[in-house]
């Protein structure tokens, strides 16, 4: 959304060209990561794989860390479905459904999350932390709405429940990547509907 | 457990000495990781920090990957509390309580889990996958026992519920590391007791 508004502000031609070029690079990088994950992805190997010179890639993304963050941010913005009426669990389950098609990006997300815990990865930590806060806040609103409608018990702390739903979805997707025959993300998530029903 | 039985087999003195030395190294490495996590931990920096020569460290652990796995495996074995009567959610919540004291090892676990998704990390994948399977199987037994006792609804699939509990605990600990003021692992986990009550 931020990117769009920047573009609409009507920049001069060279600037617009830069924005388009950056977007093209992200397009190809998203495809690359979706298919191959972040296995041994260096700036140079990504540049080679998507047919962009190392210098050009460096012009748009100053580091591998920035590239990984921006690929994931852009991917998630494209998948964003604004559906305020969906219940909290169903909302997250639908995200997870969409992720099933792009296992490499689920792997990228797991990598970003683990990297966020490392001292020297300040930019990743900031991105992951802001994302967690935003996702939890969105779920809190959904839970509170369903509490107001009387479908979710009023004594459930919406903030605790929001953290739980995000955690369950993140953790299940990792287990699913490792053992897709055993772990079914949606079925497990739907167990949460026993006390956090979808719809309002 | 595997280590103990190897030792009890009554090895010759030089072998026993090796086992003891290896254990001393793990002792110190666990302390080091518990305090500092895996931030920039190379074989050399770990050797320096715990006062073991690079050559000696290499003698016991052929790679950084093996060292990280063995540190986590040993840590977890030491924390192991055999309490067959505890309900599934409470069992995992107690593990998470113990982990609160050793944030660096929670970070190590998150790193191992993300590494397990990378093609070139076969040993980590094998360790993490085997661990997930073992933890889920243990939870399935606890859930089935509580279903037999009539405290957990019989229509809940124990395997789906086990994956959910592990996922929730893993994901919540990551969120807690990033935002300890907002996320309370135990409170969120206890919401699962609404349909998976502890005790039997």
Coordinates of C-alpha atoms in Angstrom, one line a residue:
Chain A
X1 CA 0.0 0.0 0.0
X2 CA 2.8 2.4 0.9
X3 CA 4.5 1.6 -2.5
X4 CA 1.3 2.3 -4.4
X5 CA 0.8 5.7 -2.8
X6 CA 4.4 6.7 -3.5
X7 CA 3.8 5.8 -7.2
X8 CA 0.5 7.7 -7.4
X9 CA 2.2 10.9 -6.2
X10 CA 3.3 11.3 -9.9
X11 CA 7.0 11.1 -9.8
X12 CA 9.3 12.2 -12.6
X13 CA 9.9 9.6 -15.3
X14 CA 13.3 8.3 -14.1
X15 CA 11.9 7.7 -10.6
X16 CA 8.9 5.9 -12.0
X17 CA 11.2 3.7 -14.1
X18 CA 13.1 2.9 -11.0
X19 CA 10.0 1.9 -9.1
X20 CA 8.9 -0.3 -12.0
X21 CA 12.3 -1.9 -12.3
X22 CA 12.3 -2.7 -8.6
X23 CA 8.9 -4.2 -8.9
X24 CA 10.0 -6.4 -11.8
X25 CA 13.0 -7.6 -9.8
X26 CA 10.7 -8.4 -6.8
X27 CA 8.3 -10.3 -9.2
X28 CA 11.0 -12.6 -10.3
X29 CA 12.6 -12.9 -6.8
X30 CA 9.2 -13.9 -5.4
X31 CA 8.8 -16.6 -8.1
X32 CA 12.4 -17.8 -7.4
X33 CA 11.9 -18.0 -3.7
X34 CA 8.5 -19.6 -4.0
X35 CA 10.0 -22.4 -6.0
X36 CA 13.4 -22.9 -4.3
X37 CA 13.1 -21.2 -0.9
X38 CA 16.2 -19.4 0.5
X39 CA 18.5 -22.4 0.2
X40 CA 22.0 -20.9 -0.2
X41 CA 20.5 -17.8 -1.8
X42 CA 23.2 -15.2 -1.9
X43 CA 22.8 -11.8 -3.6
X44 CA 24.9 -13.1 -6.5
X45 CA 23.0 -16.4 -7.0
X46 CA 19.7 -14.6 -6.9
X47 CA 20.9 -12.0 -9.4
X48 CA 22.1 -14.8 -11.7
X49 CA 18.9 -16.8 -11.3
X50 CA 16.6 -13.9 -12.2
X51 CA 18.9 -12.4 -14.8
X52 CA 19.8 -9.2 -13.0
X53 CA 23.4 -8.0 -12.6
X54 CA 24.8 -8.0 -9.1
X55 CA 25.3 -4.2 -9.4
X56 CA 21.6 -3.7 -10.4
X57 CA 20.4 -5.9 -7.5
X58 CA 22.6 -4.0 -5.1
X59 CA 21.2 -0.7 -6.4
X60 CA 17.7 -1.7 -5.2
X61 CA 18.5 -3.8 -2.2
X62 CA 21.6 -2.9 -0.2
X63 CA 21.9 -6.3 1.4
X64 CA 20.7 -9.9 1.3
X65 CA 18.8 -9.1 4.5
X66 CA 16.9 -6.2 2.9
X67 CA 16.1 -8.4 -0.2
X68 CA 14.6 -11.2 1.9
X69 CA 12.5 -8.8 3.9
X70 CA 11.2 -6.9 0.8
X71 CA 10.4 -10.2 -1.1
X72 CA 8.3 -11.4 1.8
X73 CA 6.7 -8.0 2.4
X74 CA 5.7 -7.7 -1.3
X75 CA 4.5 -11.3 -1.5
X76 CA 2.3 -10.8 1.6
X77 CA 0.9 -7.5 0.3
X78 CA -0.1 -9.1 -3.0
X79 CA -1.9 -11.9 -1.1
X80 CA -3.7 -9.5 1.2
X81 CA -7.5 -10.1 1.1
X82 CA -9.4 -7.4 3.0
X83 CA -12.3 -9.3 4.5
X84 CA -13.3 -7.7 7.7
X85 CA -16.2 -10.1 8.3
X86 CA -14.2 -13.3 8.5
X87 CA -13.7 -14.8 12.0
X88 CA -10.2 -14.8 13.4
X89 CA -9.4 -18.5 13.0
X90 CA -10.9 -18.8 9.5
X91 CA -9.0 -15.6 8.5
X92 CA -5.6 -17.2 9.5
X93 CA -6.6 -20.6 8.0
X94 CA -7.3 -19.0 4.7
X95 CA -3.8 -17.4 4.7
X96 CA -2.3 -20.8 5.5
X97 CA -4.4 -22.3 2.6
X98 CA -2.8 -19.8 0.2
X99 CA 0.6 -20.5 1.6
X100 CA 0.3 -24.2 0.7
X101 CA 0.9 -23.2 -2.9
X102 CA 4.2 -21.4 -2.2
X103 CA 6.2 -23.6 0.3
X104 CA 9.4 -21.7 -0.5
X105 CA 7.8 -18.5 0.8
X106 CA 6.7 -20.3 4.0
X107 CA 10.4 -21.4 4.4
X108 CA 11.5 -17.7 3.8
X109 CA 9.0 -16.6 6.5
X110 CA 10.5 -19.2 9.0
X111 CA 14.0 -18.0 8.1
X112 CA 13.0 -14.4 8.7
X113 CA 11.4 -15.3 12.0
X114 CA 14.5 -17.2 13.3
X115 CA 16.8 -14.4 12.0
X116 CA 14.7 -11.8 13.9
X117 CA 15.9 -13.4 17.1
X118 CA 19.6 -12.7 16.2
X119 CA 21.2 -9.6 17.7
X120 CA 22.8 -8.5 14.4
X121 CA 19.5 -8.7 12.4
X122 CA 17.9 -5.4 13.5
X123 CA 16.1 -4.8 10.2
X124 CA 14.6 -8.3 10.2
X125 CA 13.6 -8.0 13.8
X126 CA 11.9 -4.7 13.2
X127 CA 10.0 -6.1 10.2
X128 CA 8.9 -9.4 11.9
X129 CA 7.9 -7.6 15.1
X130 CA 5.9 -5.0 13.3
X131 CA 4.2 -7.8 11.3
X132 CA 3.4 -9.8 14.4
X133 CA 1.9 -6.7 16.1
X134 CA -0.2 -5.8 13.0
X135 CA -1.5 -9.4 12.6
X136 CA -2.3 -9.7 16.3
X137 CA -4.2 -6.4 16.3
X138 CA -6.2 -7.4 13.3
X139 CA -7.2 -10.7 15.0
X140 CA -8.0 -8.9 18.3
X141 CA -10.6 -6.8 16.4
X142 CA -12.1 -9.9 14.8
X143 CA -12.3 -11.7 18.2
X144 CA -13.8 -8.7 20.0
X145 CA -16.4 -8.4 17.2
X146 CA -17.4 -12.0 17.7
X147 CA -17.5 -11.5 21.5
X148 CA -19.8 -8.5 21.0
X149 CA -22.0 -10.7 18.8
X150 CA -22.0 -13.3 21.6
X151 CA -20.5 -16.1 19.5
X152 CA -17.2 -16.2 21.4
X153 CA -17.1 -16.4 25.2
X154 CA -16.6 -12.9 26.8
X155 CA -14.2 -14.3 29.3
X156 CA -11.5 -15.0 26.7
X157 CA -8.7 -12.5 26.6
X158 CA -8.7 -11.4 22.9
X159 CA -5.0 -10.5 23.0
X160 CA -4.0 -14.0 24.4
X161 CA -6.2 -15.6 21.8
X162 CA -4.7 -13.6 19.0
X163 CA -1.1 -14.6 20.0
X164 CA -2.3 -18.2 20.2
X165 CA -3.8 -18.2 16.7
X166 CA -0.8 -16.7 15.0
X167 CA 1.5 -19.0 16.9
X168 CA -0.5 -22.1 16.0
X169 CA -0.6 -21.1 12.3
X170 CA 3.1 -20.4 12.1
X171 CA 4.1 -23.5 14.0
X172 CA 1.8 -25.8 12.0
X173 CA 3.1 -24.6 8.7
X174 CA 6.7 -25.5 9.8
X175 CA 5.6 -29.0 10.9
X176 CA 3.6 -29.3 7.6
X177 CA 6.7 -28.4 5.5
X178 CA 8.7 -31.1 7.3
X179 CA 6.0 -33.8 7.4
X180 CA 3.2 -33.0 4.9
X181 CA 1.7 -36.5 5.2
X182 CA 1.2 -36.2 8.9
X183 CA 0.3 -32.5 9.6
X184 CA -2.8 -30.9 8.2
X185 CA -2.7 -27.2 9.0
X186 CA -6.3 -26.4 8.4
X187 CA -7.7 -29.4 10.3
X188 CA -5.5 -28.5 13.3
X189 CA -6.4 -24.8 13.2
X190 CA -10.1 -25.6 13.0
X191 CA -9.9 -27.2 16.4
X192 CA -9.5 -23.6 17.7
X193 CA -13.0 -22.9 16.5
X194 CA -14.3 -24.9 19.3
X195 CA -13.9 -21.8 21.5
X196 CA -13.2 -19.2 18.8
X197 CA -16.0 -19.8 16.3
X198 CA -15.8 -18.2 12.8
X199 CA -18.4 -15.9 11.4
X200 CA -20.1 -13.4 13.7
Chain B
X1 CA 19.2 -41.9 27.2
X2 CA 21.1 -43.3 24.2
X3 CA 24.3 -41.7 25.6
X4 CA 23.8 -43.1 29.1
X5 CA 23.4 -46.7 27.8
X6 CA 26.5 -46.3 25.7
X7 CA 28.4 -45.3 28.9
X8 CA 26.9 -48.1 31.0
X9 CA 28.1 -50.7 28.5
X10 CA 31.5 -50.3 30.4
X11 CA 33.8 -49.0 27.9
X12 CA 37.6 -49.0 28.2
X13 CA 39.1 -46.1 30.1
X14 CA 40.2 -43.9 27.1
X15 CA 36.7 -44.2 25.7
X16 CA 35.1 -43.2 29.0
X17 CA 37.4 -40.3 29.2
X18 CA 36.3 -39.2 25.8
X19 CA 32.7 -39.4 26.8
X20 CA 33.3 -37.3 29.9
X21 CA 35.2 -34.7 28.0
X22 CA 32.5 -34.5 25.4
X23 CA 29.9 -34.0 28.2
X24 CA 32.1 -31.3 29.8
X25 CA 32.2 -29.5 26.5
X26 CA 28.4 -29.8 26.1
X27 CA 28.0 -28.4 29.6
X28 CA 29.8 -25.3 28.8
X29 CA 28.3 -24.9 25.4
X30 CA 24.8 -25.2 26.8
X31 CA 25.7 -22.4 29.3
X32 CA 27.1 -20.3 26.5
X33 CA 24.1 -20.7 24.2
X34 CA 21.6 -20.2 27.0
X35 CA 23.2 -16.9 27.7
X36 CA 24.1 -15.6 24.3
X37 CA 22.1 -17.7 21.8
X38 CA 23.6 -18.6 18.5
X39 CA 24.4 -15.1 17.4
X40 CA 27.4 -15.4 15.2
X41 CA 28.5 -18.6 16.9
X42 CA 31.2 -20.2 14.8
X43 CA 33.1 -23.3 15.8
X44 CA 36.1 -21.1 16.5
X45 CA 34.2 -18.5 18.6
X46 CA 32.5 -21.3 20.6
X47 CA 35.8 -23.0 21.2
X48 CA 37.3 -19.6 22.3
X49 CA 34.4 -18.8 24.6
X50 CA 34.4 -22.1 26.4
X51 CA 38.2 -22.5 26.5
X52 CA 38.5 -25.5 24.2
X53 CA 40.9 -25.6 21.3
X54 CA 39.4 -25.6 17.8
X55 CA 41.0 -29.0 17.2
X56 CA 39.5 -30.5 20.3
X57 CA 36.0 -29.2 19.5
X58 CA 36.3 -30.6 16.0
X59 CA 37.3 -34.0 17.5
X60 CA 33.9 -34.2 19.2
X61 CA 31.7 -32.3 16.8
X62 CA 32.6 -32.6 13.1
X63 CA 30.7 -29.4 12.2
X64 CA 28.9 -26.4 13.6
X65 CA 25.6 -28.1 12.5
X66 CA 26.4 -31.2 14.6
X67 CA 27.4 -29.0 17.6
X68 CA 24.2 -27.1 17.5
X69 CA 22.1 -30.3 17.3
X70 CA 24.0 -32.0 20.1
X71 CA 23.8 -28.9 22.4
X72 CA 20.0 -28.8 22.0
X73 CA 19.6 -32.6 22.3
X74 CA 21.6 -32.7 25.5
X75 CA 19.8 -29.6 27.0
X76 CA 16.4 -31.2 26.3
X77 CA 17.4 -34.5 27.8
X78 CA 18.5 -32.8 31.0
X79 CA 15.2 -31.0 31.3
X80 CA 13.2 -34.1 30.6
X81 CA 10.6 -34.7 33.3
X82 CA 8.9 -38.0 33.0
X83 CA 5.4 -37.3 34.2
X84 CA 3.0 -39.5 32.4
X85 CA -0.1 -38.2 34.3
X86 CA 0.1 -34.6 33.2
X87 CA -2.4 -33.5 30.6
X88 CA -1.1 -32.6 27.1
X89 CA -1.4 -28.8 27.4
X90 CA 0.0 -28.6 30.9
X91 CA 2.9 -30.8 29.9
X92 CA 3.9 -28.5 27.1
X93 CA 3.2 -25.4 29.2
X94 CA 5.6 -26.7 31.8
X95 CA 8.3 -27.1 29.2
X96 CA 7.7 -23.6 28.0
X97 CA 7.9 -22.4 31.7
X98 CA 11.4 -24.0 32.0
X99 CA 12.4 -22.4 28.7
X100 CA 11.7 -19.0 30.0
X101 CA 14.9 -19.3 32.0
X102 CA 17.1 -20.0 29.0
X103 CA 16.0 -17.7 26.2
X104 CA 19.2 -18.4 24.2
X105 CA 18.2 -22.1 23.9
X106 CA 14.8 -21.1 22.7
X107 CA 16.6 -19.1 20.1
X108 CA 18.8 -22.1 19.2
X109 CA 15.6 -24.2 18.8
X110 CA 14.1 -21.6 16.5
X111 CA 17.3 -21.6 14.4
X112 CA 17.4 -25.4 14.2
X113 CA 13.7 -25.5 13.1
X114 CA 14.3 -22.9 10.4
X115 CA 17.5 -24.6 9.3
X116 CA 15.7 -27.9 9.1
X117 CA 13.7 -26.5 6.1
X118 CA 16.9 -25.9 4.1
X119 CA 17.9 -28.6 1.6
X120 CA 21.5 -28.7 2.7
X121 CA 20.8 -29.3 6.4
X122 CA 19.9 -33.0 6.3
X123 CA 21.2 -33.7 9.8
X124 CA 19.2 -30.9 11.3
X125 CA 16.1 -31.9 9.4
X126 CA 16.4 -35.5 10.7
X127 CA 16.9 -34.3 14.3
X128 CA 14.0 -31.8 14.2
X129 CA 11.7 -34.2 12.4
X130 CA 12.4 -37.0 14.8
X131 CA 11.8 -34.7 17.7
X132 CA 8.5 -33.4 16.3
X133 CA 7.3 -37.0 15.8
X134 CA 8.4 -38.0 19.3
X135 CA 6.8 -35.0 21.0
X136 CA 3.5 -35.4 19.0
X137 CA 3.3 -39.1 19.8
X138 CA 3.8 -38.4 23.5
X139 CA 1.0 -35.8 23.4
X140 CA -1.3 -38.1 21.4
X141 CA -1.0 -40.7 24.3
X142 CA -1.9 -38.0 26.8
X143 CA -4.9 -36.8 24.8
X144 CA -6.2 -40.3 24.2
X145 CA -5.9 -41.1 27.9
X146 CA -7.9 -38.0 28.8
X147 CA -10.4 -39.0 26.1
X148 CA -10.7 -42.5 27.7
X149 CA -11.3 -40.8 31.0
X150 CA -14.0 -38.7 29.5
X151 CA -12.5 -35.3 30.2
X152 CA -11.6 -34.5 26.6
X153 CA -14.3 -34.8 23.9
X154 CA -14.0 -38.0 22.0
X155 CA -14.6 -36.4 18.6
X156 CA -11.3 -34.5 18.7
X157 CA -8.6 -36.1 16.5
X158 CA -5.7 -36.6 18.9
X159 CA -3.1 -36.3 16.2
X160 CA -4.5 -33.0 14.9
X161 CA -4.6 -31.7 18.5
X162 CA -1.1 -32.8 19.2
X163 CA 0.3 -30.9 16.2
X164 CA -1.7 -27.9 17.3
X165 CA -0.3 -27.9 20.8
X166 CA 3.3 -28.2 19.7
X167 CA 2.8 -25.5 17.1
X168 CA 1.2 -23.1 19.5
X169 CA 4.0 -23.6 22.1
X170 CA 6.7 -23.2 19.5
X171 CA 5.1 -20.1 17.9
X172 CA 4.3 -18.5 21.2
X173 CA 7.9 -18.8 22.4
X174 CA 9.1 -17.0 19.3
X175 CA 6.6 -14.2 19.8
X176 CA 7.5 -14.0 23.5
X177 CA 11.2 -13.6 22.7
X178 CA 10.5 -10.8 20.4
X179 CA 7.9 -9.0 22.6
X180 CA 8.0 -10.3 26.1
X181 CA 5.8 -7.5 27.4
X182 CA 2.9 -8.5 25.1
X183 CA 3.0 -12.2 24.8
X184 CA 2.4 -14.6 27.7
X185 CA 3.1 -18.1 26.6
X186 CA 1.4 -19.9 29.5
X187 CA -1.8 -17.7 29.4
X188 CA -2.2 -18.2 25.7
X189 CA -1.5 -22.0 25.9
X190 CA -4.0 -22.4 28.7
X191 CA -6.8 -21.2 26.4
X192 CA -6.3 -24.7 24.7
X193 CA -7.5 -26.2 28.0
X194 CA -11.0 -25.1 27.1
X195 CA -11.3 -28.2 25.0
X196 CA -8.2 -30.1 26.0
X197 CA -8.4 -30.0 29.8
X198 CA -5.4 -31.0 31.9
X199 CA -5.4 -33.8 34.4
X200 CA -7.4 -37.0 33.7

